[in-house]
Coordinates of C-alpha atoms and ligand atoms in Angstrom, one line a residue:
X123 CA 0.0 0.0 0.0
X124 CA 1.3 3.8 -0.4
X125 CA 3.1 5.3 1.6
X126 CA 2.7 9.4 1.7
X127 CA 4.9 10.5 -0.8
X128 CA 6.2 14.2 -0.9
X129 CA 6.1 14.8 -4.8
X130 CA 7.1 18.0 -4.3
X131 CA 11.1 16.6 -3.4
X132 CA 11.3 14.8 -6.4
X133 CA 13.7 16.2 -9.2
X134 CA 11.7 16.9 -12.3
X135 CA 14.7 18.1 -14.4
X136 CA 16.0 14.0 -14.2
X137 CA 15.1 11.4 -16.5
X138 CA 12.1 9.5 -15.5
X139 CA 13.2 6.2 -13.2
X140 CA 12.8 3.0 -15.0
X141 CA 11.6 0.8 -12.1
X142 CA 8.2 0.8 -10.5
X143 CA 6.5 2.6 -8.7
X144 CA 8.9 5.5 -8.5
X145 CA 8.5 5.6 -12.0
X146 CA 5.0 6.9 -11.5
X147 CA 5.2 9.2 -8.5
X148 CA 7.8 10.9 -10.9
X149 CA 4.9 11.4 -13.1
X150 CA 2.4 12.6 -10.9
X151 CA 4.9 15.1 -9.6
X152 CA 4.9 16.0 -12.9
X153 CA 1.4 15.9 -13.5
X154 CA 0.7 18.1 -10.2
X155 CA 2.6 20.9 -11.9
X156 CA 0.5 20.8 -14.7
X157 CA -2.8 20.9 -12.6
X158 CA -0.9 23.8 -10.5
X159 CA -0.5 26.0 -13.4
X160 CA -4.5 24.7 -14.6
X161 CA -5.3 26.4 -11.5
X162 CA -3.8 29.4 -12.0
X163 CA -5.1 29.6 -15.4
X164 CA -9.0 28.7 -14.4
X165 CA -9.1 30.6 -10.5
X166 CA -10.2 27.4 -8.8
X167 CA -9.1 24.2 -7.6
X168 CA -9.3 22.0 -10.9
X169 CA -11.9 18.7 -10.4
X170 CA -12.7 15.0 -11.5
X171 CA -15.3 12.7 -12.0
X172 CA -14.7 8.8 -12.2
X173 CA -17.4 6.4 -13.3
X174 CA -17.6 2.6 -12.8
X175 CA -19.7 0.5 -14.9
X176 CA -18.2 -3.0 -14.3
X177 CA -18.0 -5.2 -11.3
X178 CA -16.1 -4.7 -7.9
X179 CA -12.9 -5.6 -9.5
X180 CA -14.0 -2.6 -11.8
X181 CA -14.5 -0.4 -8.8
X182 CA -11.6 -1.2 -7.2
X183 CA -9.8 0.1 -10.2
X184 CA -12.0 3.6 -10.2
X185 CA -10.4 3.7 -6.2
X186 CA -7.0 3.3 -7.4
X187 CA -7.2 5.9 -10.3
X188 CA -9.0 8.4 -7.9
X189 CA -6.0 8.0 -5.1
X190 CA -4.1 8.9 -7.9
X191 CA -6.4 11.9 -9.2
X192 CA -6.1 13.4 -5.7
X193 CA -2.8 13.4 -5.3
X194 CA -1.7 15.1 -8.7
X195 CA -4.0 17.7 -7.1
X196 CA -7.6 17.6 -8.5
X197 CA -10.2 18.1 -6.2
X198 CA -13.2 15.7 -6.8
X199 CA -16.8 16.8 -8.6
X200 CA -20.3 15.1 -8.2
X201 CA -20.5 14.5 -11.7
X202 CA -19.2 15.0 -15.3
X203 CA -18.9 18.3 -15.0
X204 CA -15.3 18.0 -14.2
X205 CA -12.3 18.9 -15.3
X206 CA -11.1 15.4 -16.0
X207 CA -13.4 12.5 -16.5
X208 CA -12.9 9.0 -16.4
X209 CA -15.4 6.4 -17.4
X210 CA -14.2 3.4 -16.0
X211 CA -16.2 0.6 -18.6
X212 CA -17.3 -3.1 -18.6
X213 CA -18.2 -4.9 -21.2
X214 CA -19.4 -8.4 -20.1
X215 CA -22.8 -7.9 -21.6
X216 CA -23.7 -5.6 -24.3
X217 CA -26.0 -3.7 -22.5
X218 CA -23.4 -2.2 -20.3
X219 CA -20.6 -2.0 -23.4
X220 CA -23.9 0.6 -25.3
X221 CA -24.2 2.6 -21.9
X222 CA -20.8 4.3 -22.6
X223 CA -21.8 4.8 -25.6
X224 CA -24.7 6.9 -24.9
X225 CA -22.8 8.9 -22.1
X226 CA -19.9 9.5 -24.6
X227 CA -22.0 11.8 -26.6
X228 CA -23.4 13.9 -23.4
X229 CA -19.9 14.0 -22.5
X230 CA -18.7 15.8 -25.9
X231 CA -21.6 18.2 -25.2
X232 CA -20.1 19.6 -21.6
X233 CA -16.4 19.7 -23.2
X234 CA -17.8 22.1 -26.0
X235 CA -18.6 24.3 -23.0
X236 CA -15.4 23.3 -20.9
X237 CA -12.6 23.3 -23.8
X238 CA -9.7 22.3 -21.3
X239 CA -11.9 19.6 -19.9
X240 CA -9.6 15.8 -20.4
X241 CA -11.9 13.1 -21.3
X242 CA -10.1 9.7 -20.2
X243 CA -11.6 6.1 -21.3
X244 CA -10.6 2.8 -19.6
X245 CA -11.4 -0.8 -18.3
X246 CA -12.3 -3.9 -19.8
X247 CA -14.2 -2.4 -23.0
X248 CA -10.9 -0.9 -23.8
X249 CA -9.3 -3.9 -23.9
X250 CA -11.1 -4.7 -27.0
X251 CA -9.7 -3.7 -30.6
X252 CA -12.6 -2.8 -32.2
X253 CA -13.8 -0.6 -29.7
X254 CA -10.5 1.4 -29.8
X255 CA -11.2 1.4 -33.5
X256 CA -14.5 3.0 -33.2
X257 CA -13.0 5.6 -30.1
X258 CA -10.3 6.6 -32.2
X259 CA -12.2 7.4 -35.3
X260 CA -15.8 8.8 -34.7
X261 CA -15.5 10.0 -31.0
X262 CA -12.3 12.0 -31.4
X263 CA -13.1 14.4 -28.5
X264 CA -11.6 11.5 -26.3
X265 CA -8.2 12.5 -24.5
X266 CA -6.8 9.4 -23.2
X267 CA -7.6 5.5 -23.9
X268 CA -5.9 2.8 -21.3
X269 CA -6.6 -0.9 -20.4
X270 CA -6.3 -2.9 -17.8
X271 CA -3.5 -4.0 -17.5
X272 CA -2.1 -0.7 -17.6
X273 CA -3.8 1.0 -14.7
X274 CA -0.9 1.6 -12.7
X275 CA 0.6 3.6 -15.5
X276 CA -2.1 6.3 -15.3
X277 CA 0.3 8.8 -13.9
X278 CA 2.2 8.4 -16.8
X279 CA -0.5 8.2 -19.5
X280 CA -2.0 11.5 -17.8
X281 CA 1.1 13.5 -18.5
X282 CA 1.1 12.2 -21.7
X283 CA -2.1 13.4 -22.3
X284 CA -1.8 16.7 -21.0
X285 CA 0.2 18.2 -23.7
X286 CA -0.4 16.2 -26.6
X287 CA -2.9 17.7 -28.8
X288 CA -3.9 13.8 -30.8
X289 CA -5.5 10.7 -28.4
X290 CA -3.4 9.4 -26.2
X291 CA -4.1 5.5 -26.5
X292 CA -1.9 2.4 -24.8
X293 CA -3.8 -1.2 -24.6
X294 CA -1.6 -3.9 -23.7
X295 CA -2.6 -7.5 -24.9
X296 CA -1.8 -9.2 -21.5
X297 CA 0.7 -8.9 -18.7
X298 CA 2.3 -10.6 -15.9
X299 CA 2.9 -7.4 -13.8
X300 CA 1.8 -6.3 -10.8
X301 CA 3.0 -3.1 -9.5
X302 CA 2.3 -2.2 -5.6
X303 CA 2.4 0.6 -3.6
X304 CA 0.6 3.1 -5.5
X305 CA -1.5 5.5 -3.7
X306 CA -5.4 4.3 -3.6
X307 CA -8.5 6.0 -2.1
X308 CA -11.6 4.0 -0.3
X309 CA -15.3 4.6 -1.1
X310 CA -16.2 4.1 2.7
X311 CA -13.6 4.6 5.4
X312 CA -14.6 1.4 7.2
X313 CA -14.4 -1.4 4.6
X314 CA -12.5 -2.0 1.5
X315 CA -12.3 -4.1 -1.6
X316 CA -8.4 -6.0 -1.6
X317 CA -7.5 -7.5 -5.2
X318 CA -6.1 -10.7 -4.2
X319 CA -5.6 -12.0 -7.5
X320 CA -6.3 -10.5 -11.4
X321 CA -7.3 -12.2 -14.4
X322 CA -8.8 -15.4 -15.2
X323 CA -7.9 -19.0 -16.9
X324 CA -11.4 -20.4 -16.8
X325 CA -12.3 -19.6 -20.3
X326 CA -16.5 -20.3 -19.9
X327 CA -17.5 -20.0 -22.9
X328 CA -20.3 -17.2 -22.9
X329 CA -17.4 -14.9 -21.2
X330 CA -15.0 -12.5 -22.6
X331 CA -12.9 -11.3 -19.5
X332 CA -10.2 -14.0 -20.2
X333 CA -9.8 -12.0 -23.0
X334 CA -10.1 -8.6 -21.7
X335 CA -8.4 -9.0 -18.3
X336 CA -5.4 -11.8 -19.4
X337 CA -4.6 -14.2 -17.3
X338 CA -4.9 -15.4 -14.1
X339 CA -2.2 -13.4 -11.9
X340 CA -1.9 -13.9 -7.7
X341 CA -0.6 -11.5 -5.5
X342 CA 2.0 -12.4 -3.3
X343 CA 0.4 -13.4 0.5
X344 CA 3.1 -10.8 2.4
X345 CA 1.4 -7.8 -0.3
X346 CA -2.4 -8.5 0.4
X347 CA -1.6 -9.3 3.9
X348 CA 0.6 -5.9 4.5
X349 CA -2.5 -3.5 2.5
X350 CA -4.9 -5.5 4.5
X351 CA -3.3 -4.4 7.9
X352 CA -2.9 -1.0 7.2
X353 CA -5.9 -0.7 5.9
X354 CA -7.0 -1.9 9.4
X355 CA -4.8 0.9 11.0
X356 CA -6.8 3.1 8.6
X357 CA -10.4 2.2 10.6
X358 CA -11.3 -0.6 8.3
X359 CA -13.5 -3.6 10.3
X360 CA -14.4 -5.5 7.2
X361 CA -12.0 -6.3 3.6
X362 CA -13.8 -7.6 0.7
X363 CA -11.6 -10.0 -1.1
X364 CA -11.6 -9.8 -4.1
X365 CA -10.8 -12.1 -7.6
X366 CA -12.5 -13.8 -10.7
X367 CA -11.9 -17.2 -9.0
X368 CA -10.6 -16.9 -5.7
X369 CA -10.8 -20.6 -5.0
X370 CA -8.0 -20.8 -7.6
X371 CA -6.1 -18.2 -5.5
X372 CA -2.1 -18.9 -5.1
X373 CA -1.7 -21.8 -7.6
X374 CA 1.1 -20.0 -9.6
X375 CA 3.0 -18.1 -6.8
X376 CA 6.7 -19.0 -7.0
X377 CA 5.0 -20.6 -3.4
X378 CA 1.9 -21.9 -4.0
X379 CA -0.8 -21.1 -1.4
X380 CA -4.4 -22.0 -1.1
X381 CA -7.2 -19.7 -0.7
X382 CA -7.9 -21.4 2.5
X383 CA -4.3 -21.2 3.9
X384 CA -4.1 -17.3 2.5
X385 CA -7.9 -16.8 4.9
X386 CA -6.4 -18.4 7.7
X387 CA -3.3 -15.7 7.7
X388 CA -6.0 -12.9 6.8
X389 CA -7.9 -14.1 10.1
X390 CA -5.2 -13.5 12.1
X391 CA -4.7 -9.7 11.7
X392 CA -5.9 -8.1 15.0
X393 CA -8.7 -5.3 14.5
X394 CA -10.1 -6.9 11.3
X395 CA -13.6 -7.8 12.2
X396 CA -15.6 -9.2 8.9
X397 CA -13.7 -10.6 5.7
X398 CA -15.9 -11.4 2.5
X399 CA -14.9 -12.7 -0.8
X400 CA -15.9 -13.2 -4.2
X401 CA -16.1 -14.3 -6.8
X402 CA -16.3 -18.4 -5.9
X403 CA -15.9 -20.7 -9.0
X404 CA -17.8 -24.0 -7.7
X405 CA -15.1 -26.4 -9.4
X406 CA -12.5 -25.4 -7.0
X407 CA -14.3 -25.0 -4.5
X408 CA -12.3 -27.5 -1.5
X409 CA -13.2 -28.8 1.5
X410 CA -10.5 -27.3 3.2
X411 CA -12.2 -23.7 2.3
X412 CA -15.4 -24.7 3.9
X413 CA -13.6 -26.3 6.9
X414 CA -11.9 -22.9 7.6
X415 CA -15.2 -21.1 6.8
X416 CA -16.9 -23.1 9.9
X417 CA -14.2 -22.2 12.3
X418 CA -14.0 -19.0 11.4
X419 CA -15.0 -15.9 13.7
X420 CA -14.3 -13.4 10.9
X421 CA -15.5 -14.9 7.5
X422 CA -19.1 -13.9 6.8
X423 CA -21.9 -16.1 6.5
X424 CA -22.4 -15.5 2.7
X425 CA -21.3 -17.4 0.0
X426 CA -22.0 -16.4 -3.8
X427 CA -21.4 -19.1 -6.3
X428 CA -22.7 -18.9 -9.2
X429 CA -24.5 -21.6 -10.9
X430 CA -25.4 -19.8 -14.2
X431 CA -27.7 -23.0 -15.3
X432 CA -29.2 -25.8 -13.8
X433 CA -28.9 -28.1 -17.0
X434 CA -25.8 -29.8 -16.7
X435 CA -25.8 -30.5 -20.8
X436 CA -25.7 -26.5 -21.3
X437 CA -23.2 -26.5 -18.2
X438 CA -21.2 -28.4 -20.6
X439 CA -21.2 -26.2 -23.3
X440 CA -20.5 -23.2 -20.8
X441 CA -16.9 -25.0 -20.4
X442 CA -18.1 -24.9 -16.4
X443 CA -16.4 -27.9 -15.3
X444 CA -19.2 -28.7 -13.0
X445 CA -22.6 -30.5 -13.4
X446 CA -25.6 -30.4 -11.5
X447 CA -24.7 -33.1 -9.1
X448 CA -22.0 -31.7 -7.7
X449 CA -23.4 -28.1 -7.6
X450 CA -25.9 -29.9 -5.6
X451 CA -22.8 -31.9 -3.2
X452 CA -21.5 -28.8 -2.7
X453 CA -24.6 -26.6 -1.3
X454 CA -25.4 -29.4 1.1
X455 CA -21.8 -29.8 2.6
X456 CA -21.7 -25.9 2.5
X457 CA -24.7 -26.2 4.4
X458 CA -24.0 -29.0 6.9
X459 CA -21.1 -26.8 7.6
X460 CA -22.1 -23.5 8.3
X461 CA -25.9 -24.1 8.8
X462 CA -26.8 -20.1 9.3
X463 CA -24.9 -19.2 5.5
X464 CA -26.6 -17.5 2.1
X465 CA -25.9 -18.5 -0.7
X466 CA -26.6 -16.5 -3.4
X467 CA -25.8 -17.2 -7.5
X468 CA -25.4 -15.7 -11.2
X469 CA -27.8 -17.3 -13.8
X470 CA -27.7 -16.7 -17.1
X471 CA -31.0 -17.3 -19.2
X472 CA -30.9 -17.9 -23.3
X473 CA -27.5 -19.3 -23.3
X474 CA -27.0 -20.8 -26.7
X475 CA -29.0 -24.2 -27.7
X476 CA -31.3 -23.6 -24.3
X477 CA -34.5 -25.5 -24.5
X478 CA -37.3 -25.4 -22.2
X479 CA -36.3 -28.8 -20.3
X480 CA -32.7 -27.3 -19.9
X481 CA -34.4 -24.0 -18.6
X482 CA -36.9 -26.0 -16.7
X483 CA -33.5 -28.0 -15.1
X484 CA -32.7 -24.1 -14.1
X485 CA -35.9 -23.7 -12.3
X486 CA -35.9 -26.9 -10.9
X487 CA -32.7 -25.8 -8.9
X488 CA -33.5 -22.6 -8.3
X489 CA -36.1 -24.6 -6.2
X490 CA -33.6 -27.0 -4.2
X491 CA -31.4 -24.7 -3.5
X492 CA -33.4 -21.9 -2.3
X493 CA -30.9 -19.1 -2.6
X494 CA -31.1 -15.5 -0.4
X495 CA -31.0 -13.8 -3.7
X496 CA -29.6 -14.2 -7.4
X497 CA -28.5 -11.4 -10.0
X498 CA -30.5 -13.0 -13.4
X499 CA -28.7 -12.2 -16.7
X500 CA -30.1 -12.3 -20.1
X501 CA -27.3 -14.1 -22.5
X502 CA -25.3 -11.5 -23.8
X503 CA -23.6 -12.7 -27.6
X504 CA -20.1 -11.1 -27.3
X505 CA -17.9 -11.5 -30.1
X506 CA -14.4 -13.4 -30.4
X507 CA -16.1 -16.2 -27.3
X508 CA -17.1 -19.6 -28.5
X509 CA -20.4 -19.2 -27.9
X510 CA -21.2 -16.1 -29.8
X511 CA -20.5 -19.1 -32.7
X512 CA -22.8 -21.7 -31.8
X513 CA -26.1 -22.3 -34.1
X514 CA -29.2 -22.1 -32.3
X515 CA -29.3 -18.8 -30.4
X516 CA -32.5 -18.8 -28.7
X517 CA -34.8 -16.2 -30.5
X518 CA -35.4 -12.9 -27.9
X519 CA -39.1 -13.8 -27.1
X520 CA -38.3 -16.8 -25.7
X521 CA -35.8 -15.5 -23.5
X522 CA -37.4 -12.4 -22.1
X523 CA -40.2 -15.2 -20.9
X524 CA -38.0 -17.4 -19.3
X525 CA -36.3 -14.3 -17.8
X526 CA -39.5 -13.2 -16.2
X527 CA -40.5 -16.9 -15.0
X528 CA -36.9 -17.2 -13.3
X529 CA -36.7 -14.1 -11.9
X530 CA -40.1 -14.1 -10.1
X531 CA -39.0 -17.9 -8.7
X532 CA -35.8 -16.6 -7.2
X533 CA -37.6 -13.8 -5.7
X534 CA -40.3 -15.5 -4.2
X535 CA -37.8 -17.6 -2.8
X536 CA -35.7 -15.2 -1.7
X537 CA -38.3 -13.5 0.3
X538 CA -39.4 -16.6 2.0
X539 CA -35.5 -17.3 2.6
X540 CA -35.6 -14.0 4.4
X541 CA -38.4 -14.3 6.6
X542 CA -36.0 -17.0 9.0
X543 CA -34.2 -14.4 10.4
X544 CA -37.1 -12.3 11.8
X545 CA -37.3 -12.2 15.7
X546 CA -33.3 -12.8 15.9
X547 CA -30.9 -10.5 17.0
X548 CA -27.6 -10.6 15.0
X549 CA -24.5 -7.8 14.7
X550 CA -24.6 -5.3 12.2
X551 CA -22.2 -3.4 10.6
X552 CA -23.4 0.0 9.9
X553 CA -22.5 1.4 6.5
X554 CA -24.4 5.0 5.6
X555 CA -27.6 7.1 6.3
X556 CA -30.7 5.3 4.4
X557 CA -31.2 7.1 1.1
X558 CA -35.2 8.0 1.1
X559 CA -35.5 8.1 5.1
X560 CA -32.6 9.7 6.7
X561 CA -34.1 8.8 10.3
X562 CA -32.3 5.4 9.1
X563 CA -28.9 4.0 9.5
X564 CA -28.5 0.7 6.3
X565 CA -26.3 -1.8 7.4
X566 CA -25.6 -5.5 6.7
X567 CA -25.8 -8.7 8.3
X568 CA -22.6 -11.1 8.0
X569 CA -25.3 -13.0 6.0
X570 CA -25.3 -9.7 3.5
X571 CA -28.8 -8.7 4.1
X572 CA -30.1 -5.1 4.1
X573 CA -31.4 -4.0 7.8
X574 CA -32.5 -0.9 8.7
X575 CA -32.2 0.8 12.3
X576 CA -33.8 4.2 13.2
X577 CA -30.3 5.6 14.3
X578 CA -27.9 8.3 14.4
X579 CA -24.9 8.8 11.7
X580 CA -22.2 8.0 14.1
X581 CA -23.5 4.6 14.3
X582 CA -22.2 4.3 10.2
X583 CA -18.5 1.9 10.7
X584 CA -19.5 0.1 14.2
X585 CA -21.1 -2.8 14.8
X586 CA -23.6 -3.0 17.4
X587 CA -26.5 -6.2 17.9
X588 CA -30.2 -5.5 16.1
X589 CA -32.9 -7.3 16.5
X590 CA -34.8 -8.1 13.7
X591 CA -38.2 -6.7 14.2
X592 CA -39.2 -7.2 10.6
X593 CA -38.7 -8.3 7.1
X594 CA -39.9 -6.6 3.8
X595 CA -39.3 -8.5 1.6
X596 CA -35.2 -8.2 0.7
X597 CA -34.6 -6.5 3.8
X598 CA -35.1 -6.0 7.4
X599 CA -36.4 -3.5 9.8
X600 CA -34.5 -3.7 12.6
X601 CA -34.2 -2.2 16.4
X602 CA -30.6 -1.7 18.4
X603 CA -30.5 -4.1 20.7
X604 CA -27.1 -2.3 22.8
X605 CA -25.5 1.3 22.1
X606 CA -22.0 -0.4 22.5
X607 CA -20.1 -1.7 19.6
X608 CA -19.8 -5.6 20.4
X609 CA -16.6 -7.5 19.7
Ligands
LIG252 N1 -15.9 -14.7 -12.3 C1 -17.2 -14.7 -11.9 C2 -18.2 -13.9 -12.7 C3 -17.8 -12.7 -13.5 S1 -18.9 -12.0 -14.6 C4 -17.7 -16.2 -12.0 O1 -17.2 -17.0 -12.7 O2 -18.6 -16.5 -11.3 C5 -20.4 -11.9 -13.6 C6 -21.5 -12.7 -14.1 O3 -21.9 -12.1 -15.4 C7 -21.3 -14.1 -14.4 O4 -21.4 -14.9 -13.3 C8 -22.4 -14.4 -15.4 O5 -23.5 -14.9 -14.8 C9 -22.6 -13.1 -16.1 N2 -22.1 -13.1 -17.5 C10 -20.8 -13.3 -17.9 N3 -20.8 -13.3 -19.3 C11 -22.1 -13.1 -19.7 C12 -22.7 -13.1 -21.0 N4 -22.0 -13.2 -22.1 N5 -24.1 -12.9 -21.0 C13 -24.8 -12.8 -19.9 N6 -24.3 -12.9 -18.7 C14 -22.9 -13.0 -18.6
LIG253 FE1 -15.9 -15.4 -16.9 FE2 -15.9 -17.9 -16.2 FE3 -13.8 -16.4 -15.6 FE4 -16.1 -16.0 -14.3 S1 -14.8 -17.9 -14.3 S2 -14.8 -14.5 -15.2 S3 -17.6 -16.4 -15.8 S4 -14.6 -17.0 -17.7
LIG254 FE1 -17.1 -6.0 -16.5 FE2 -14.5 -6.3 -16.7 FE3 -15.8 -6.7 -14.4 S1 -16.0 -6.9 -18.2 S2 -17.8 -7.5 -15.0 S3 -15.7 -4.8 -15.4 S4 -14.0 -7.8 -15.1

């Protein structure tokens, strides 16, 4: 993690350090000077806007480029009218890849008013050629065009950008970098996302971040374990750790590690109060991972692994690795472990070749597993994956009607899964004042569930026991049981 550097002691009339990360604290001493003088010119304290579209590892990403933002000296806006902007984009499903898109053009629209304004694009979308093709040539506007694997270079890219009058774009194909010790900010000062691992190997075949996020890449135990532990002497109770498939965690360190093993040592650090993960793959998931789940006091009772069908033939085509039958093994051993735990899932509807048995299968174990809640996904064809070649895409109609039939299952469900917890009094870990009812302090059960307390904003980073007085549906109503943190 970063330590506090003073840019203002490094020598700018030097050549640029070779090795990282000094390399890049060179450049955002450089780029500080250009946001000094951008002050000057404009009266005010120049501003930034990130945006995340993608998943945590996405946000995660938006944290580290806004640590980064700050310190060159840009104060942060509440939207895009900023003087720099970064859309941070995903592009697992098309629907998210045409959002950018759309905000691109409104985008052009406030630079015409703001003509210094930098416009910078990143993320997995970036990582794919054709987009870059279609960036460079109609939405010319753009400033700056980066990847993912070249995040950490931002600094660099940025001063690049500054005083270059074309697009700045660098995409790199894959890497097997990781650079540490750049500066990083947090969303909420009492938990925190930790990249334990980047990438993936899993190649299933509806997906395209193998091919927009390389390959699978571990960090080294002592790194996670040292960010994690400051982070800690920073006020953070819980860590979110974070990875593509973090049961694969650790196979190709030069010391190979389990994700169990790598838990146990993230246990131990004193003041850390709740660690999550995500994202489970269920072929790797071990015993010895469950084992260490039930004698845990730290890991939450939540476990999301998705399923994404319940028809082990289309399983097979999805390159999953798993069938039905084991899916199955698993939740009950999960289960007979850590009785109290949700489960939660990904399901994707219209894969390819579905057919009404195969989406009936899906159903049909929605129903025995009876998960606390599922995100539902409508296939999404994206180009250069195998699927996007198989025959026998399943026509739209058809799809949007088996959407709606799933999703009203796993809510039902969901809501009835709910319902158990009422009358119980668990710890909760208060996160922020309740958007429509500001008498209300949200916070979470280990479980993940949604309560809400009547309460006061000092509450937000504790933990305290609520009782749960009642359940609406996806979320509680709860009461504060004792004003004193417990643990
Ligand atoms: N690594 C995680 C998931 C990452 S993507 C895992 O394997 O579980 C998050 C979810 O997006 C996936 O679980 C899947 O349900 C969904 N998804 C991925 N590609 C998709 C596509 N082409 N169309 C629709 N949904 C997709
Ligand atoms: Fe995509 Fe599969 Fe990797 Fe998850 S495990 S990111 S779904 S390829
Ligand atoms: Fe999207 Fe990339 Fe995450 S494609 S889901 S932001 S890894």
């Amino acid at each position: 993690m970063y330590n506090e550097k003073d840019l203002d002691t490094i020598d700018l009339n030097t050549a640029p350090p070779a090795e990282e990360p000094e390399r890049q604290y060179y450049f955002m001493a450089k780029c500080r000077q250009y946001v000094r003088e951008l002050e000057k010119k404009i009266g005010r304290r120049p501003t930034f806007f990130t945006q995340t579209f993608g998943c945590q590892m996405n946000a995660r990403d938006s944290e580290k480029l806004t640590g980064m933002l700050k310190e060159i000296g840009y104060a942060p806006a509440e939207n895009e009218s900023a003087d720099f902007v970064i859309y941070n984009t995903c592009t697992v499903r098309e629907n998210a890849n045409n959002k950018v898109y759309g905000r691109l053009g409104y985008l052009n629209g406030i630079k015409k008013k703001n003509p210094h304004m930098m416009i910078g694009l990143c993320g997995c979308m970036m990582q794919e050629p054709t987009v870059v093709e279609r960036i460079r040539t109609g939405y010319r506007f753009v400033d700056l065009v980066f990847g993912t694997h070249n995040i950490y270079k931002f600094a660099e890219l940025a001063a690049a950008a500054f005083v270059s009058s074309e697009m700045i774009i660098d995409i790199w194909e894959d890497t097997d970098k990781i650079v540490e010790d750049l500066p990083s900010e947090r969303k909420y000062p009492f938990k925190s996302g930790v990249n334990i691992m980047f990438g993936c190997n899993n190649f299933c075949s509806y997906c395209i971040v193998p091919y927009v996020r390389g390959r699978e890449r571990s960090r080294e135990p002592k790194e996670i374990l040292r960010e994690i532990e400051r982070l800690v002497a920073d006020g953070v109770v819980e860590v979110m750790l974070l990875g593509q498939n973090v049961n694969s965690y650790g196979k190709n360190l030069e010391q190979p590690m389990t994700f169990a093993e790598l838990l146990r040592e993230v246990e131990k650090i004193e003041g850390l109060k709740r660690i999550r993960f995500m994202t489970s793959h269920p072929k790797d998931l071990s015993d010895e991972l469950i084992a260490v789940m039930k004698e845990s006091k730290k890991i939450c009772r939540h476990i999301h692994l998705p399923i994404q069908s319940g028809s082990s033939r289309i399983l097979k085509l999805m390159n999953r690795r798993y069938d039905r039958e084991h899916y199955l093994e698993l939740i009950s051993k999960i289960r007979a472990a850590i009785p109290d735990i949700a489960v939660t899932t990904d399901l994707i509807v219209g894969f390819p070749g579905e057919t009404e048995k195969d989406f009936e299968e899906t159903i049909d174990m929605v129903r025995k597993v009876r998960y606390d809640s599922a995100f539902t996904f409508i296939y999404s064809r994206r180009t250069g994956t195998p699927a996007a070649a198989l025959p026998e895409q399943v026509p739209q109609e058809v799809v949007k009607e088996r959407f709606d039939r799933l999703l009203k299952e796993v809510q039902t469900i969901a809501a009835e899964q709910s319902e158990r917890l009422t009358g119980q009094t668990l710890p909760v870990l208060f996160e922020e004042v309740n958007d429509h009812d500001s008498s209300l302090i949200t916070g979470r059960l280990s479980n993940n569930s949604v309560v809400h307390v009547p309460g006061t904003k000092d509450m937000i980073g504790t933990i305290a026991n609520v009782r749960l007085e009642e359940c609406r549906g996806f979320y509680y109503i709860g009461r504060l049981c004792d004003a004193k943190t417990v643990f």
